[in-house]
Amino acid sequence: MSDPQNRHPNVVTKVCEYCGRPLVVAGAGRPRRYCTAACRQRAYRGRAIAAEVRARIELGQLALQLRDNADRLLLLSQGWHPPDGTDNVDDLLTTTVRLATELQRHGYLLGSDETSHETPLPRSPD
């Protein structure tokens, strides 16, 4: 019995990177990675969604760090001193400004309406 791969020595059998179906790749030219254009598009969309999720996670981590720094600054302004004496106000302020700038930049890059909304002013009772 002859193996189908042995009939054509310049042909290599691979699998589609998205769905795993067998994929015959010719020896010449750039090797195919996907069996169809639909698999290629689905893989692209998956990578795009994964990149957005990573960006949103990073945005959330920056927001948590910023909130932690703001809490520390508030406590320091009220006379609290950490037991180990590690909080230097100048360093904490510099870090807080850097975090706020980075948070704003990441929010802008995401282009989400969620990060650009303004909190409405409280209404006065008339």
PDB file of C-alpha atoms in Angstrom:
ATOM      1  CA  MET A   1       0.000   0.000   0.000  1.00  0.00           C
ATOM      2  CA  SER A   2       1.301   3.383  -0.852  1.00  0.00           C
ATOM      3  CA  ASP A   3       0.872   6.347   1.438  1.00  0.00           C
ATOM      4  CA  PRO A   4      -0.868   9.380  -0.185  1.00  0.00           C
ATOM      5  CA  GLN A   5       1.911  11.627   1.086  1.00  0.00           C
ATOM      6  CA  ASN A   6       4.559   9.540  -0.682  1.00  0.00           C
ATOM      7  CA  ARG A   7       2.911   9.971  -4.105  1.00  0.00           C
ATOM      8  CA  HIS A   8       3.799  13.677  -4.126  1.00  0.00           C
ATOM      9  CA  PRO A   9       7.158  14.233  -2.459  1.00  0.00           C
ATOM     10  CA  ASN A  10       6.831  18.070  -2.572  1.00  0.00           C
ATOM     11  CA  VAL A  11       3.467  18.110  -0.771  1.00  0.00           C
ATOM     12  CA  VAL A  12       3.270  18.316   3.015  1.00  0.00           C
ATOM     13  CA  THR A  13       0.085  17.666   4.980  1.00  0.00           C
ATOM     14  CA  LYS A  14      -0.671  20.044   7.841  1.00  0.00           C
ATOM     15  CA  VAL A  15      -3.767  21.022   9.786  1.00  0.00           C
ATOM     16  CA  CYS A  16      -5.710  24.286   9.712  1.00  0.00           C
ATOM     17  CA  GLU A  17      -4.610  26.510  12.603  1.00  0.00           C
ATOM     18  CA  TYR A  18      -8.216  27.407  13.374  1.00  0.00           C
ATOM     19  CA  CYS A  19     -10.374  24.319  12.904  1.00  0.00           C
ATOM     20  CA  GLY A  20      -7.799  21.521  12.723  1.00  0.00           C
ATOM     21  CA  ARG A  21      -8.975  20.060   9.414  1.00  0.00           C
ATOM     22  CA  PRO A  22      -6.318  18.512   7.201  1.00  0.00           C
ATOM     23  CA  LEU A  23      -4.635  21.005   4.929  1.00  0.00           C
ATOM     24  CA  VAL A  24      -2.476  20.124   1.948  1.00  0.00           C
ATOM     25  CA  VAL A  25       0.313  22.603   1.402  1.00  0.00           C
ATOM     26  CA  ALA A  26       2.337  22.666  -1.793  1.00  0.00           C
ATOM     27  CA  GLY A  27       6.112  22.831  -1.504  1.00  0.00           C
ATOM     28  CA  ALA A  28       6.408  26.104  -3.423  1.00  0.00           C
ATOM     29  CA  GLY A  29       5.338  29.490  -2.136  1.00  0.00           C
ATOM     30  CA  ARG A  30       4.131  30.585   1.230  1.00  0.00           C
ATOM     31  CA  PRO A  31       2.584  27.757   3.236  1.00  0.00           C
ATOM     32  CA  ARG A  32      -1.138  28.004   3.938  1.00  0.00           C
ATOM     33  CA  ARG A  33      -2.193  28.308   7.561  1.00  0.00           C
ATOM     34  CA  TYR A  34      -5.967  28.026   7.180  1.00  0.00           C
ATOM     35  CA  CYS A  35      -8.174  25.738   5.106  1.00  0.00           C
ATOM     36  CA  THR A  36     -10.623  28.457   4.034  1.00  0.00           C
ATOM     37  CA  ALA A  37     -11.017  32.224   4.041  1.00  0.00           C
ATOM     38  CA  ALA A  38     -13.715  31.766   6.708  1.00  0.00           C
ATOM     39  CA  CYS A  39     -11.205  30.091   9.063  1.00  0.00           C
ATOM     40  CA  ARG A  40      -8.688  32.839   8.373  1.00  0.00           C
ATOM     41  CA  GLN A  41     -11.298  35.511   9.201  1.00  0.00           C
ATOM     42  CA  ARG A  42     -12.429  33.718  12.370  1.00  0.00           C
ATOM     43  CA  ALA A  43      -8.823  33.434  13.532  1.00  0.00           C
ATOM     44  CA  TYR A  44      -8.303  37.154  12.874  1.00  0.00           C
ATOM     45  CA  ARG A  45     -11.424  38.063  14.838  1.00  0.00           C
ATOM     46  CA  GLY A  46     -10.305  35.825  17.696  1.00  0.00           C
ATOM     47  CA  ARG A  47      -6.932  37.568  17.843  1.00  0.00           C
ATOM     48  CA  ALA A  48      -8.610  40.995  17.753  1.00  0.00           C
ATOM     49  CA  ILE A  49     -10.977  40.082  20.601  1.00  0.00           C
ATOM     50  CA  ALA A  50      -8.104  38.656  22.655  1.00  0.00           C
ATOM     51  CA  ALA A  51      -6.118  41.878  22.181  1.00  0.00           C
ATOM     52  CA  GLU A  52      -9.083  43.975  23.325  1.00  0.00           C
ATOM     53  CA  VAL A  53      -9.601  41.769  26.377  1.00  0.00           C
ATOM     54  CA  ARG A  54      -5.911  42.129  27.306  1.00  0.00           C
ATOM     55  CA  ALA A  55      -6.172  45.920  26.904  1.00  0.00           C
ATOM     56  CA  ARG A  56      -9.280  46.072  29.107  1.00  0.00           C
ATOM     57  CA  ILE A  57      -7.616  43.944  31.792  1.00  0.00           C
ATOM     58  CA  GLU A  58      -4.610  46.254  31.762  1.00  0.00           C
ATOM     59  CA  LEU A  59      -6.953  49.246  31.978  1.00  0.00           C
ATOM     60  CA  GLY A  60      -8.653  47.713  35.025  1.00  0.00           C
ATOM     61  CA  GLN A  61      -5.308  47.014  36.710  1.00  0.00           C
ATOM     62  CA  LEU A  62      -4.211  50.611  36.152  1.00  0.00           C
ATOM     63  CA  ALA A  63      -7.495  51.866  37.619  1.00  0.00           C
ATOM     64  CA  LEU A  64      -7.009  49.695  40.718  1.00  0.00           C
ATOM     65  CA  GLN A  65      -3.446  50.946  41.191  1.00  0.00           C
ATOM     66  CA  LEU A  66      -4.635  54.533  40.775  1.00  0.00           C
ATOM     67  CA  ARG A  67      -7.385  54.036  43.346  1.00  0.00           C
ATOM     68  CA  ASP A  68      -4.902  52.460  45.779  1.00  0.00           C
ATOM     69  CA  ASN A  69      -2.542  55.424  45.359  1.00  0.00           C
ATOM     70  CA  ALA A  70      -5.401  57.896  45.844  1.00  0.00           C
ATOM     71  CA  ASP A  71      -6.414  56.098  49.052  1.00  0.00           C
ATOM     72  CA  ARG A  72      -2.831  56.208  50.342  1.00  0.00           C
ATOM     73  CA  LEU A  73      -2.557  59.907  49.502  1.00  0.00           C
ATOM     74  CA  LEU A  74      -5.808  60.624  51.342  1.00  0.00           C
ATOM     75  CA  LEU A  75      -4.608  58.745  54.413  1.00  0.00           C
ATOM     76  CA  LEU A  76      -1.233  60.487  54.317  1.00  0.00           C
ATOM     77  CA  SER A  77      -2.933  63.887  54.036  1.00  0.00           C
ATOM     78  CA  GLN A  78      -4.907  63.073  57.186  1.00  0.00           C
ATOM     79  CA  GLY A  79      -1.742  62.349  59.182  1.00  0.00           C
ATOM     80  CA  TRP A  80      -1.535  58.578  58.819  1.00  0.00           C
ATOM     81  CA  HIS A  81       1.963  57.100  58.667  1.00  0.00           C
ATOM     82  CA  PRO A  82       2.549  53.553  57.475  1.00  0.00           C
ATOM     83  CA  PRO A  83       4.146  51.306  60.092  1.00  0.00           C
ATOM     84  CA  ASP A  84       7.202  50.636  57.929  1.00  0.00           C
ATOM     85  CA  GLY A  85       7.503  54.266  56.799  1.00  0.00           C
ATOM     86  CA  THR A  86       7.748  53.338  53.110  1.00  0.00           C
ATOM     87  CA  ASP A  87       5.340  55.885  51.613  1.00  0.00           C
ATOM     88  CA  ASN A  88       7.221  58.888  50.283  1.00  0.00           C
ATOM     89  CA  VAL A  89       4.634  61.514  49.273  1.00  0.00           C
ATOM     90  CA  ASP A  90       6.679  62.825  46.330  1.00  0.00           C
ATOM     91  CA  ASP A  91       7.167  59.337  44.881  1.00  0.00           C
ATOM     92  CA  LEU A  92       3.517  58.500  45.465  1.00  0.00           C
ATOM     93  CA  LEU A  93       2.357  61.683  43.713  1.00  0.00           C
ATOM     94  CA  THR A  94       4.680  61.046  40.764  1.00  0.00           C
ATOM     95  CA  THR A  95       3.434  57.479  40.440  1.00  0.00           C
ATOM     96  CA  THR A  96      -0.192  58.616  40.720  1.00  0.00           C
ATOM     97  CA  VAL A  97       0.206  61.168  37.922  1.00  0.00           C
ATOM     98  CA  ARG A  98       1.942  58.555  35.734  1.00  0.00           C
ATOM     99  CA  LEU A  99      -0.867  56.058  36.384  1.00  0.00           C
ATOM    100  CA  ALA A 100      -3.568  58.637  35.609  1.00  0.00           C
ATOM    101  CA  THR A 101      -1.834  59.612  32.363  1.00  0.00           C
ATOM    102  CA  GLU A 102      -1.408  55.981  31.324  1.00  0.00           C
ATOM    103  CA  LEU A 103      -5.000  55.195  32.249  1.00  0.00           C
ATOM    104  CA  GLN A 104      -6.250  58.100  30.120  1.00  0.00           C
ATOM    105  CA  ARG A 105      -4.056  57.013  27.184  1.00  0.00           C
ATOM    106  CA  HIS A 106      -5.278  53.404  27.375  1.00  0.00           C
ATOM    107  CA  GLY A 107      -8.888  54.549  27.572  1.00  0.00           C
ATOM    108  CA  TYR A 108      -8.369  56.699  24.502  1.00  0.00           C
ATOM    109  CA  LEU A 109      -6.742  53.834  22.583  1.00  0.00           C
ATOM    110  CA  LEU A 110      -9.658  51.539  23.366  1.00  0.00           C
ATOM    111  CA  GLY A 111     -11.999  54.163  21.936  1.00  0.00           C
ATOM    112  CA  SER A 112     -14.761  53.056  24.234  1.00  0.00           C
ATOM    113  CA  ASP A 113     -17.634  55.286  25.213  1.00  0.00           C
ATOM    114  CA  GLU A 114     -17.481  53.671  28.657  1.00  0.00           C
ATOM    115  CA  THR A 115     -14.217  55.434  29.510  1.00  0.00           C
ATOM    116  CA  SER A 116     -15.196  58.832  28.163  1.00  0.00           C
ATOM    117  CA  HIS A 117     -18.516  59.430  29.886  1.00  0.00           C
ATOM    118  CA  GLU A 118     -18.853  62.184  32.419  1.00  0.00           C
ATOM    119  CA  THR A 119     -20.532  61.847  35.777  1.00  0.00           C
ATOM    120  CA  PRO A 120     -23.597  64.088  35.819  1.00  0.00           C
ATOM    121  CA  LEU A 121     -23.625  66.922  38.321  1.00  0.00           C
ATOM    122  CA  PRO A 122     -26.041  66.492  41.196  1.00  0.00           C
ATOM    123  CA  ARG A 123     -29.239  68.451  40.743  1.00  0.00           C
ATOM    124  CA  SER A 124     -30.156  70.965  43.378  1.00  0.00           C
ATOM    125  CA  PRO A 125     -33.655  70.668  44.822  1.00  0.00           C
ATOM    126  CA  ASP A 126     -35.731  73.598  43.542  1.00  0.00           C
TER     127      ASP A 126
END
